[in-house]
Short mmCIF file of C-alpha atoms in Angstrom, two decimals:
data_model
loop_
_atom_site.label_atom_id
_atom_site.label_comp_id
_atom_site.label_asym_id
_atom_site.label_seq_id
_atom_site.Cartn_x
_atom_site.Cartn_y
_atom_site.Cartn_z
CA PRO P 15 35.71 72.59 109.69
CA ALA P 16 35.93 69.19 111.10
CA LEU P 17 32.59 67.19 110.35
CA GLU P 18 32.85 66.34 114.54
CA ASP P 19 32.92 70.23 114.81
CA VAL P 20 29.66 70.90 112.44
CA GLU P 21 26.42 72.32 114.78
CA ALA P 22 23.67 70.87 113.05
CA PRO P 23 19.99 71.29 113.86
CA PRO P 24 18.83 69.06 115.85
CA THR P 25 16.08 66.17 114.62
CA PRO P 26 12.58 67.31 114.38
CA LEU P 27 11.49 63.88 115.10
CA GLY P 28 9.46 63.66 118.42
CA PRO P 29 10.07 60.72 121.18
CA GLU P 30 6.74 59.11 119.84
CA ALA P 31 8.31 58.63 115.78
CA LEU P 32 11.99 57.89 117.34
CA ASP P 33 10.74 54.72 119.46
CA ALA P 34 8.68 53.48 116.98
CA PHE P 35 11.39 53.24 114.34
CA ALA P 36 13.94 51.86 117.43
CA ASP P 37 10.77 49.27 118.11
CA ALA P 38 10.52 47.85 114.15
CA LEU P 39 14.01 48.00 113.67
CA GLY P 40 15.75 45.88 116.61
CA GLY P 41 16.73 48.94 119.01
CA GLU P 42 17.87 52.46 119.06
CA ALA P 43 21.37 51.67 117.50
CA HIS P 44 19.67 51.17 114.26
CA VAL P 45 18.02 54.91 114.58
CA LEU P 46 20.68 57.44 114.11
CA THR P 47 20.12 61.38 115.10
CA ASP P 48 23.25 62.56 115.58
CA ALA P 49 24.98 65.20 113.48
CA ALA P 50 27.39 63.76 112.07
CA SER P 51 25.60 60.64 110.66
CA ARG P 52 22.93 63.03 109.39
CA ILE P 53 25.71 64.91 107.55
CA ARG P 54 27.39 61.77 106.08
CA HIS P 55 23.82 60.94 104.78
CA THR P 56 23.11 64.50 102.92
CA ARG P 57 23.48 64.84 98.94
CA GLY P 58 25.55 62.74 97.01
CA LYS P 59 29.31 63.37 95.44
CA SER P 60 28.54 66.05 92.60
CA THR P 61 30.72 68.82 92.49
CA PRO P 62 27.75 71.25 93.54
CA ASP P 63 26.77 68.70 96.49
CA LEU P 64 30.48 68.93 97.55
CA LEU P 65 30.51 73.03 97.36
CA ARG P 66 27.58 72.83 99.05
CA ILE P 67 28.73 71.10 102.16
CA ARG P 68 31.82 72.50 102.15
CA ALA P 69 30.06 76.08 102.61
CA GLY P 70 28.05 74.76 105.52
CA ASP P 71 24.65 74.00 103.59
CA LEU P 72 22.53 71.94 105.44
CA ALA P 73 19.22 72.63 103.79
CA ASP P 74 19.19 68.88 102.77
CA LEU P 75 19.45 67.44 105.95
CA PRO P 76 17.97 64.16 107.25
CA ALA P 77 16.02 63.83 110.09
CA ALA P 78 17.58 60.58 111.01
CA VAL P 79 18.88 57.64 109.55
CA LEU P 80 17.67 54.38 109.57
CA LEU P 81 19.69 51.08 109.43
CA PRO P 82 16.74 48.25 108.79
CA GLY P 83 18.46 44.78 108.69
CA SER P 84 15.85 42.80 106.52
CA HIS P 85 13.37 42.98 103.84
CA ASP P 86 10.81 43.33 106.34
CA GLU P 87 12.01 45.82 108.32
CA VAL P 88 12.59 48.21 105.26
CA ALA P 89 9.02 47.60 104.96
CA ALA P 90 8.34 48.31 108.48
CA ALA P 91 10.03 51.66 108.04
CA LEU P 92 7.90 52.82 105.32
CA ARG P 93 4.74 52.21 106.78
CA LEU P 94 5.84 54.70 109.66
CA CYS P 95 7.06 57.43 107.13
CA ALA P 96 3.73 56.87 106.11
CA ARG P 97 2.20 57.50 109.70
CA HIS P 98 4.77 60.25 110.65
CA GLY P 99 4.16 61.92 107.57
CA LEU P 100 7.49 61.56 106.56
CA SER P 101 9.61 60.84 103.32
CA ALA P 102 12.24 58.25 102.93
CA VAL P 103 15.35 58.43 100.64
CA PRO P 104 16.88 54.91 99.96
CA PHE P 105 20.48 55.71 100.36
CA GLY P 106 23.38 52.94 99.56
CA GLY P 107 27.13 54.20 99.08
CA GLY P 108 26.03 57.78 98.42
CA THR P 109 27.52 58.39 95.37
CA SER P 110 24.69 59.93 93.59
CA VAL P 111 26.16 62.75 91.19
CA VAL P 112 22.89 64.03 90.11
CA GLY P 113 20.69 64.96 93.31
CA GLY P 114 19.08 61.77 93.58
CA LEU P 115 19.43 62.22 97.41
CA ALA P 116 18.49 65.65 98.03
CA PRO P 117 14.69 65.43 97.93
CA GLU P 118 12.10 68.10 97.32
CA ARG P 119 11.75 69.53 100.33
CA THR P 120 7.96 69.78 101.46
CA ARG P 121 8.22 67.36 104.72
CA PRO P 122 11.34 65.92 106.65
CA PHE P 123 12.47 62.98 105.61
CA VAL P 124 14.60 60.26 106.61
CA ALA P 125 17.50 58.76 104.99
CA LEU P 126 17.30 54.54 104.75
CA ASP P 127 20.68 53.09 104.74
CA LEU P 128 21.07 49.62 103.66
CA ARG P 129 24.06 48.80 104.88
CA ARG P 130 23.12 46.40 107.44
CA LEU P 131 22.01 44.13 103.62
CA ASP P 132 24.92 43.00 103.50
CA ALA P 133 24.83 38.92 102.63
CA LEU P 134 25.22 36.45 99.54
CA LEU P 135 22.02 34.66 99.98
CA ALA P 136 22.57 32.55 97.44
CA VAL P 137 24.36 30.92 94.29
CA ASP P 138 23.34 28.80 91.74
CA GLU P 139 26.01 27.12 90.19
CA VAL P 140 24.49 25.09 87.63
CA SER P 141 22.20 28.54 86.59
CA ARG P 142 25.08 31.08 87.31
CA THR P 143 22.86 33.10 89.35
CA ALA P 144 23.53 34.86 92.72
CA VAL P 145 21.32 36.65 95.10
CA LEU P 146 22.67 39.54 96.69
CA GLN P 147 20.91 41.70 98.96
CA ALA P 148 20.96 45.45 98.08
CA GLY P 149 23.01 47.28 100.87
CA LEU P 150 26.77 45.08 99.56
CA ARG P 151 28.88 47.23 98.22
CA GLY P 152 31.03 46.81 94.75
CA PRO P 153 34.02 45.17 96.50
CA ARG P 154 32.55 43.09 99.08
CA ALA P 155 29.89 41.64 96.62
CA GLU P 156 32.51 40.63 93.80
CA ALA P 157 35.11 39.36 97.24
CA LEU P 158 31.65 37.10 98.11
CA LEU P 159 31.50 36.11 94.63
CA ASN P 160 35.08 35.18 94.30
CA GLU P 161 34.83 33.14 97.10
CA ARG P 162 33.07 30.96 95.29
CA GLY P 163 35.02 31.04 91.84
CA PHE P 164 32.52 33.42 90.18
CA THR P 165 32.73 37.39 89.26
CA LEU P 166 29.99 39.51 88.46
CA GLY P 167 31.55 41.70 86.19
CA HIS P 168 30.46 45.57 87.38
CA PHE P 169 33.51 47.99 88.19
CA PRO P 170 31.86 51.26 87.61
CA GLN P 171 33.82 54.03 88.72
CA SER P 172 31.78 54.19 91.55
CA PHE P 173 32.75 50.62 92.43
CA GLU P 174 34.49 51.01 95.94
CA TRP P 175 31.46 52.61 98.06
CA ALA P 176 28.27 51.99 95.52
CA THR P 177 25.90 48.94 95.87
CA VAL P 178 23.96 46.68 94.81
CA GLY P 179 20.14 48.33 95.24
CA GLY P 180 22.27 51.67 93.96
CA PHE P 181 23.71 49.46 90.61
CA ALA P 182 19.74 48.56 89.83
CA ALA P 183 18.26 51.73 91.07
CA ALA P 184 20.45 53.82 89.35
CA ARG P 185 20.89 51.37 85.78
CA SER P 186 24.79 51.52 86.45
CA SER P 187 27.49 50.96 83.80
CA GLY P 188 30.40 49.38 84.47
CA GLN P 189 33.63 49.90 83.12
CA ALA P 190 33.94 46.49 81.34
CA SER P 191 30.29 46.92 80.28
CA ALA P 192 32.08 45.84 76.77
CA GLY P 193 32.21 42.27 77.53
CA TYR P 194 30.14 41.72 80.64
CA GLY P 195 27.01 43.75 79.97
CA ARG P 196 25.35 46.94 81.64
CA PHE P 197 24.10 46.37 85.17
CA ASP P 198 20.32 45.94 83.92
CA GLU P 199 21.39 43.31 81.90
CA MET P 200 22.70 41.23 84.52
CA VAL P 201 19.80 41.21 86.48
CA LEU P 202 17.70 38.54 86.60
CA ALA P 203 15.34 39.58 89.52
CA LEU P 204 14.55 41.99 92.39
CA ASP P 205 13.02 42.00 95.66
CA VAL P 206 11.35 45.51 96.21
CA ALA P 207 9.51 46.68 99.43
CA THR P 208 7.09 49.39 98.37
CA PRO P 209 4.37 51.56 100.71
CA GLU P 210 2.07 49.39 99.25
CA GLY P 211 3.58 45.99 99.64
CA ALA P 212 6.34 43.45 98.60
CA TRP P 213 6.84 43.46 95.03
CA GLN P 214 8.54 40.44 93.27
CA ALA P 215 9.57 41.12 89.53
CA GLY P 216 11.28 38.88 87.27
CA ARG P 217 11.35 34.83 88.09
CA ALA P 218 12.92 33.35 84.55
CA PRO P 219 16.03 34.56 82.38
CA ARG P 220 13.56 35.86 79.86
CA SER P 221 9.98 35.74 79.44
CA ALA P 222 6.87 36.70 77.17
CA ALA P 223 4.24 37.21 79.90
CA GLY P 224 3.51 41.14 79.26
CA PRO P 225 5.94 44.07 79.82
CA ASP P 226 9.12 43.36 81.94
CA LEU P 227 8.10 44.17 85.40
CA ARG P 228 11.52 44.76 86.12
CA GLN P 229 12.61 47.77 84.00
CA LEU P 230 9.97 49.54 85.42
CA VAL P 231 12.24 49.21 89.08
CA LEU P 232 15.96 49.17 87.67
CA GLY P 233 16.54 53.34 87.01
CA SER P 234 13.93 54.17 88.92
CA GLU P 235 16.00 55.76 92.24
CA GLY P 236 14.24 54.81 94.91
CA ALA P 237 10.85 56.14 93.94
CA PHE P 238 8.91 53.08 93.17
CA GLY P 239 10.21 51.29 95.81
CA VAL P 240 13.50 50.17 97.81
CA VAL P 241 15.44 46.91 96.09
CA THR P 242 16.14 44.57 99.17
CA SER P 243 17.91 41.86 97.27
CA VAL P 244 18.72 41.41 93.55
CA THR P 245 19.30 37.90 91.54
CA VAL P 246 22.40 38.77 88.83
CA ARG P 247 23.43 36.41 86.40
CA ILE P 248 27.36 35.54 87.14
CA ARG P 249 30.19 34.46 85.29
CA PRO P 250 33.58 32.34 86.00
CA LEU P 251 36.25 34.20 87.55
CA PRO P 252 38.73 34.98 84.46
CA GLU P 253 41.88 32.94 84.09
CA ARG P 254 43.58 35.76 82.53
CA ARG P 255 42.83 39.62 82.95
CA VAL P 256 45.41 41.99 79.89
CA TYR P 257 44.77 45.53 79.26
CA GLU P 258 46.78 47.35 76.30
CA GLY P 259 47.08 50.73 74.98
CA TRP P 260 46.26 51.79 70.93
CA ARG P 261 47.11 55.15 69.77
CA PHE P 262 45.16 56.99 67.14
CA ALA P 263 46.01 60.10 65.08
CA THR P 264 42.13 61.91 66.23
CA PHE P 265 39.61 61.25 67.73
CA ASP P 266 37.36 60.46 65.02
CA ALA P 267 39.52 57.63 63.77
CA GLY P 268 39.68 56.08 67.36
CA ALA P 269 36.25 56.32 67.37
CA ALA P 270 35.61 54.67 63.80
CA ALA P 271 37.80 51.38 65.03
CA LEU P 272 35.72 51.52 68.37
CA ARG P 273 32.70 50.71 66.10
CA ARG P 274 34.52 48.77 64.17
CA LEU P 275 34.78 46.16 66.83
CA ALA P 276 31.57 46.80 68.53
CA GLN P 277 29.83 45.63 65.49
CA ASP P 278 32.05 43.12 63.78
CA GLY P 279 33.79 41.90 67.01
CA PRO P 280 35.53 40.49 68.16
CA ARG P 281 34.37 42.30 71.22
CA PRO P 282 36.93 42.98 73.88
CA THR P 283 35.95 42.95 77.64
CA VAL P 284 37.18 46.80 78.19
CA LEU P 285 37.01 49.30 75.25
CA ARG P 286 37.27 53.28 75.95
CA LEU P 287 38.84 56.12 74.13
CA SER P 288 40.24 59.27 75.07
CA ASP P 289 40.21 62.15 72.82
CA GLU P 290 42.67 64.68 72.27
CA THR P 291 42.89 67.02 74.97
CA GLU P 292 41.82 63.99 77.66
CA THR P 293 45.12 62.01 76.82
CA PHE P 294 47.30 65.45 76.75
CA VAL P 295 46.57 65.78 79.99
CA GLY P 296 47.06 62.14 81.27
CA LEU P 297 43.56 61.67 82.11
CA ALA P 298 43.68 58.13 80.83
CA HIS P 299 46.28 57.67 83.01
CA PRO P 300 44.69 58.81 86.48
CA ASP P 301 48.14 58.09 88.17
CA ARG P 302 50.19 60.95 86.03
CA ILE P 303 47.54 63.96 85.97
CA GLY P 304 49.29 66.69 85.79
CA GLY P 305 51.89 66.49 83.00
CA PRO P 306 51.45 65.14 79.72
CA ALA P 307 51.17 61.72 79.15
CA PRO P 308 54.40 59.81 77.27
CA GLU P 309 51.38 59.10 73.88
CA ALA P 310 50.70 63.15 74.42
CA ALA P 311 49.94 62.93 70.88
CA GLY P 312 46.84 61.99 69.63
CA CYS P 313 44.41 59.83 71.13
CA MET P 314 44.70 56.75 73.56
CA ALA P 315 42.17 53.95 73.51
CA VAL P 316 42.62 51.34 76.29
CA VAL P 317 41.56 47.63 75.39
CA GLY P 318 40.90 45.07 77.67
CA TYR P 319 40.53 41.19 77.68
CA GLU P 320 39.59 38.48 80.09
CA GLY P 321 38.90 35.08 80.37
CA THR P 322 40.26 31.75 79.55
CA ALA P 323 43.78 32.13 78.51
CA GLU P 324 42.93 30.44 75.23
CA ASP P 325 39.93 33.03 74.70
CA THR P 326 41.67 35.71 75.93
CA ALA P 327 44.68 35.21 73.19
CA GLU P 328 42.16 34.25 70.35
CA ARG P 329 40.12 37.85 70.82
CA ARG P 330 43.08 39.46 71.17
CA SER P 331 44.74 38.36 68.06
CA ARG P 332 41.71 39.19 66.30
CA ALA P 333 41.22 42.23 67.57
CA ARG P 334 44.87 43.43 66.84
CA ARG P 335 44.54 42.93 63.44
CA ALA P 336 41.30 44.80 63.32
CA LEU P 337 42.99 47.76 65.22
CA LEU P 338 45.69 48.05 63.20
CA ALA P 339 43.34 48.09 59.89
CA ALA P 340 41.88 50.88 61.39
CA GLY P 341 45.10 52.98 61.47
CA GLY P 342 45.80 52.31 65.42
CA GLU P 343 49.67 52.34 66.60
CA TYR P 344 49.91 49.37 69.25
CA ALA P 345 51.36 51.05 72.30
CA GLY P 346 51.84 48.32 74.56
CA GLU P 347 50.36 47.27 77.68
CA GLU P 348 51.91 49.65 80.03
CA PRO P 349 49.42 52.44 79.00
CA GLY P 350 46.13 49.68 79.41
CA GLU P 351 48.07 48.78 83.16
CA HIS P 352 48.41 51.87 83.72
CA TRP P 353 44.45 52.93 83.57
CA ALA P 354 43.70 49.60 85.67
CA ARG P 355 45.13 50.38 88.36
CA GLY P 356 44.34 53.90 88.74
CA ARG P 357 40.70 53.43 87.02
CA TYR P 358 39.01 54.24 90.58
CA ASP P 359 41.11 57.08 91.60
CA ALA P 360 39.88 60.42 88.99
CA PRO P 361 36.79 61.35 91.87
CA TYR P 362 39.20 61.87 94.56
CA LEU P 363 41.54 63.84 92.74
CA ARG P 364 38.41 66.83 93.31
CA ASP P 365 38.98 67.55 96.64
CA GLY P 366 42.52 68.68 95.56
CA LEU P 367 41.58 70.92 92.70
CA LEU P 368 38.43 72.72 95.08
CA ASP P 369 41.01 73.25 97.99
CA ALA P 370 43.32 74.79 94.78
CA GLY P 371 40.23 76.84 93.69
CA ALA P 372 39.52 74.75 90.34
CA PHE P 373 35.95 73.33 89.94
CA ALA P 374 35.96 69.66 88.18
CA GLU P 375 33.14 67.92 87.47
CA THR P 376 31.54 65.62 84.73
CA LEU P 377 28.33 64.67 82.46
CA GLU P 378 27.76 61.74 80.12
CA THR P 379 25.02 61.07 77.52
CA ALA P 380 25.29 58.19 75.03
CA ALA P 381 23.53 58.23 71.16
CA PHE P 382 23.50 56.09 68.23
CA TRP P 383 26.82 56.04 66.11
CA SER P 384 25.96 58.52 63.53
CA ASP P 385 24.89 60.44 66.07
CA ILE P 386 28.12 60.73 67.98
CA PRO P 387 30.19 63.89 65.84
CA ALA P 388 27.37 66.15 66.27
CA LEU P 389 26.76 65.11 69.79
CA TYR P 390 30.52 65.01 71.12
CA GLU P 391 31.24 68.95 69.43
CA GLY P 392 27.76 70.29 70.57
CA VAL P 393 28.49 69.29 74.08
CA ARG P 394 32.18 70.41 74.23
CA GLY P 395 30.92 73.44 72.55
CA ALA P 396 28.16 74.43 74.71
CA LEU P 397 30.45 73.74 77.92
CA THR P 398 32.85 76.01 76.58
CA ASP P 399 31.14 78.78 75.39
CA THR P 400 29.15 79.15 78.24
CA LEU P 401 32.00 79.03 80.87
CA ALA P 402 34.26 81.38 78.77
CA LYS P 403 31.53 83.90 78.81
CA ALA P 404 31.44 83.56 82.45
CA GLY P 405 35.18 84.54 82.88
CA THR P 406 37.02 81.07 83.63
CA ALA P 407 37.42 79.42 80.29
CA PRO P 408 37.38 75.68 80.82
CA LEU P 409 39.48 72.63 79.80
CA VAL P 410 36.87 70.29 78.20
CA MET P 411 37.87 66.45 78.00
CA CYS P 412 35.73 63.19 76.63
CA HIS P 413 36.36 59.99 76.55
CA ILE P 414 34.33 57.25 75.07
CA SER P 415 33.43 54.83 78.16
CA HIS P 416 30.98 52.29 76.51
CA VAL P 417 30.41 50.98 73.26
CA TYR P 418 27.46 49.39 71.75
CA GLU P 419 26.53 47.62 68.25
CA ASN P 420 24.56 50.79 67.38
CA GLY P 421 26.11 53.05 69.87
CA ALA P 422 28.40 54.67 72.45
CA SER P 423 28.76 56.89 75.47
CA LEU P 424 30.51 59.70 75.46
CA TYR P 425 31.75 60.85 79.43
CA PHE P 426 32.77 64.60 79.49
CA THR P 427 35.31 66.03 82.18
CA VAL P 428 35.67 69.97 82.67
CA VAL P 429 37.96 71.87 84.68
CA SER P 430 38.01 75.31 84.90
CA ALA P 431 38.43 78.29 87.74
CA GLN P 432 35.64 78.46 90.25
CA GLY P 433 34.25 82.14 90.15
CA GLU P 434 32.70 84.22 92.96
CA ASP P 435 29.91 81.16 93.47
CA PRO P 436 31.13 78.38 92.26
CA VAL P 437 27.73 76.42 92.34
CA ALA P 438 25.56 79.64 90.57
CA HIS P 439 29.34 79.24 87.62
CA TRP P 440 27.87 75.89 86.96
CA GLU P 441 24.42 75.81 86.66
CA PRO P 442 24.46 78.15 83.20
CA ALA P 443 26.96 75.45 81.93
CA LYS P 444 24.93 72.26 82.80
CA HIS P 445 21.72 73.82 81.41
CA ALA P 446 23.42 74.39 77.95
CA ALA P 447 25.22 70.92 78.04
CA ASN P 448 21.89 69.56 78.81
CA GLU P 449 20.10 71.20 75.84
CA ALA P 450 22.87 70.51 73.48
CA ILE P 451 22.32 66.84 74.42
CA LEU P 452 18.68 66.57 73.56
CA ALA P 453 19.83 68.53 70.00
CA ALA P 454 22.27 66.26 69.33
CA GLY P 455 19.77 62.89 69.89
CA GLY P 456 21.48 62.01 73.05
CA THR P 457 20.06 60.77 76.18
CA ILE P 458 20.24 62.92 79.20
CA SER P 459 22.18 60.07 80.93
CA HIS P 460 23.86 56.70 80.48
CA HIS P 461 24.51 55.67 83.46
CA HIS P 462 24.37 58.36 86.04
CA GLY P 463 20.78 58.64 86.45
CA VAL P 464 18.08 61.48 86.48
CA GLY P 465 17.85 62.74 90.16
CA THR P 466 16.83 66.22 90.20
CA ASP P 467 19.55 67.81 87.99
CA HIS P 468 18.13 65.88 84.70
CA ARG P 469 14.57 65.50 85.35
CA ASP P 470 13.00 68.47 83.41
CA TRP P 471 15.56 67.52 80.74
CA TYR P 472 13.96 63.82 81.23
CA ALA P 473 10.36 64.34 80.82
CA ARG P 474 11.17 65.86 77.49
CA GLU P 475 13.12 63.01 76.29
CA ALA P 476 10.01 60.94 78.12
CA GLY P 477 7.33 62.79 76.25
CA PRO P 478 4.07 63.99 78.29
CA LEU P 479 2.72 60.79 77.45
CA GLY P 480 5.48 58.83 79.14
CA ILE P 481 5.66 60.82 82.36
CA ARG P 482 1.90 60.43 83.03
CA ALA P 483 2.40 56.64 82.79
CA LEU P 484 5.00 56.96 85.39
CA ARG P 485 3.10 59.04 87.61
CA ALA P 486 0.36 56.38 87.34
CA VAL P 487 3.38 53.56 88.57
CA LYS P 488 4.30 55.73 91.24
CA ALA P 489 0.88 56.37 92.37
CA ALA P 490 0.13 52.52 92.51
CA LEU P 491 3.18 51.81 94.69
CA ASP P 492 3.68 54.64 96.40
CA PRO P 493 0.44 56.94 96.56
CA ALA P 494 1.16 59.22 99.56
CA GLY P 495 4.28 60.00 97.67
CA ILE P 496 7.14 59.41 100.56
CA LEU P 497 9.49 57.49 97.93
CA ASN P 498 12.15 60.40 97.54
CA PRO P 499 9.77 62.51 96.19
CA GLY P 500 10.57 65.03 92.76
CA VAL P 501 13.63 62.81 92.13
CA LEU P 502 13.05 60.98 88.41
CA ILE P 503 9.05 62.44 87.75
CA PRO P 504 8.43 66.00 87.89
CA PRO P 505 5.41 66.81 90.10
CA ALA P 506 2.37 66.75 88.96
CA ASP P 507 1.37 70.47 88.80
CA ALA P 508 5.06 70.92 87.17
CA PRO P 509 5.08 73.20 83.86
CA GLU P 510 5.78 71.57 80.99
CA PRO P 511 9.60 72.46 80.21
CA ALA P 512 10.41 74.79 77.86
CA GLY P 513 10.65 73.28 74.37
CA THR P 514 9.85 70.09 72.80
CA ARG P 515 9.98 66.56 73.14
CA ALA P 516 13.68 65.63 71.63
CA PRO P 517 13.52 64.84 67.94
CA ALA P 518 13.92 61.60 66.29
CA PRO P 519 17.32 60.63 65.42
CA ALA P 520 18.47 61.46 62.09
CA HIS P 521 18.96 57.56 60.99
CA SER P 522 15.22 57.11 62.14
CA ALA P 523 13.63 53.88 60.06
CA SER P 524 11.04 56.14 57.67
CA GLN P 525 14.57 57.75 56.48
CA GLY P 526 17.01 54.59 56.05
CA PRO P 527 20.38 54.44 57.45
CA ALA P 528 22.10 58.00 57.58
CA GLU P 529 26.11 58.09 56.20
CA PRO P 530 28.42 59.23 58.49
CA PRO P 531 29.69 62.38 57.12
CA ALA P 532 33.24 62.16 55.86
CA GLY P 533 36.14 61.47 57.91
CA ARG P 534 33.65 60.74 60.80
CA PRO P 535 32.95 57.40 62.37
#
C-alpha cells in the first residue's frame, strides 16, 4: 500500500507533552505526529528493516518526530524526554543498516530529526577546517564547501542521504578513504548535547591532554549524546579526478597488489577490488548489473586519483609501475569511470530484487592483512552453507572496500531467494557470518556500526571490562538511559553472550609477524 494509506496507531503522547515540545522547539510545525512522518522514521535501511515495513510491521514506530533547530533546542528536547518518561533516538538520514534506529521498546520514544541543523557555520582557510552542523546531508555539505574551494572528501555509499552527525555517530568510512581517510580521522572537535548538559570534545589537531574524548563520541551511535556540530579537516578541491580499472587473475593476486600500494605507496585516493564472483556479475559496474561485465574473467580493481594535475600524474605513473609488477593488467579508464558514475546506485536495486522475490543484503568487516584470507573464506563459507541448508543457495560476492597499511575491509553482498519468512531466513546466516568474523580475528563492523544487530558480538569483541567502561560512560552522560536504549551497549542485566572474546590475531607481538600462506596476500 502507499504510505498515505497505511494506518498507524495514534501517538501515545498527551497534550501536555506535545505542548511542551512545541514550546521548546518553536511551534507545532516542529512536532510531527502524523502517520506518514512517524512511519518514515521507523527503523533504518537494512533489508530486514525494509521487509518488516513492507509487511506493515510498525512495532518500532516513534511516538513523534521532533525537529529541533539548534543545540539548545536539542538539549531542551532531551530534558523534556526525561521529564515525560520517553526515550530519544537521534535521526539523520535514516540509513542505518544495523538496527541503530530501533531501540529497545521499554517505553515510548521520539525520533530526534536534526534536518534543521543544516548550516556551514565557519570555514578557517588558514587552518583548513570547517564547522558543519550535524543535520547537513552529504551532498549539501560538499556543495557548501565546494563554493569556498574545498572538499570534505567523504563519499560513503549512503552519501546522498546520510548526514554529518550520522557520519560521526557511526564512524563512517567513505569510498575515497585511501586518500582522504575515514570520517573519524577528519573530525577535530564535536559539540554534543547530552541529558546531563553540553559537552565539547576537541580543541586542537592533536593533544596529549589525557585520553582523546572525541573517540567516545565517534562511533557512539547516539547512545551517549546527540552530535549537533562537527569541526572537520577540509582539503582544497582537486584539480583533477581520474578513475581507472585494473584486472587481476585472482582475488589473492589483486589483494597482494592493493597491499603493496597501501604499505609502500603511492597511495591512490580510491582503491578497491572485486572478487571473481562480483566481477563476473558486474557489481563492479553498478550500471551494468545483470549480465557479465566485459572484464568478466578474473577480478577487477578500481583505482582512482584526485589532486593537482601534477600530483595526480606523478602518483598514477608510480602506481602503474607497481600494479604491473604485481601482475595487474591495465583495463583503461572506462571501468573506473563507470564505477564513479554509479557508485551510489547499488542500494536502490534492492527494491526491484525484493519485488522479484529475491533477498539481497550486505555486511562488512575488517582485519589485518595476514588474517584477510581466512576471514574471506570463513564468511563466504558461513553464508553459503547456512543459506544452502535452508534451501536457498546464495550468490555471495565480496570486495575489498578500504585499505590500510596494516589491513583492509571486506564488504560482502549476498543474494538468495527470500524463502517463506525472509527475515527468519536471514537471521541464521547473519549469525553464522558474525561468528565466522570473530573466529577469523575480524572486527564485527568496519563502517556500518553496531546498532542492535551487532551488539552481542561487539560485547565479545570489547570484552566484559570494556563493556563495563562503556556502561560507566553511559551512566555519567545519560543516567536515565533515554538515549537510544539497547543500541551499542547490552543492558546491565543482559546475560553474557555465548562464547568468549575474539582470539588475539596470529601475528600478535608475542609471536612475531606471521608469514602469509603461499599464494595469499
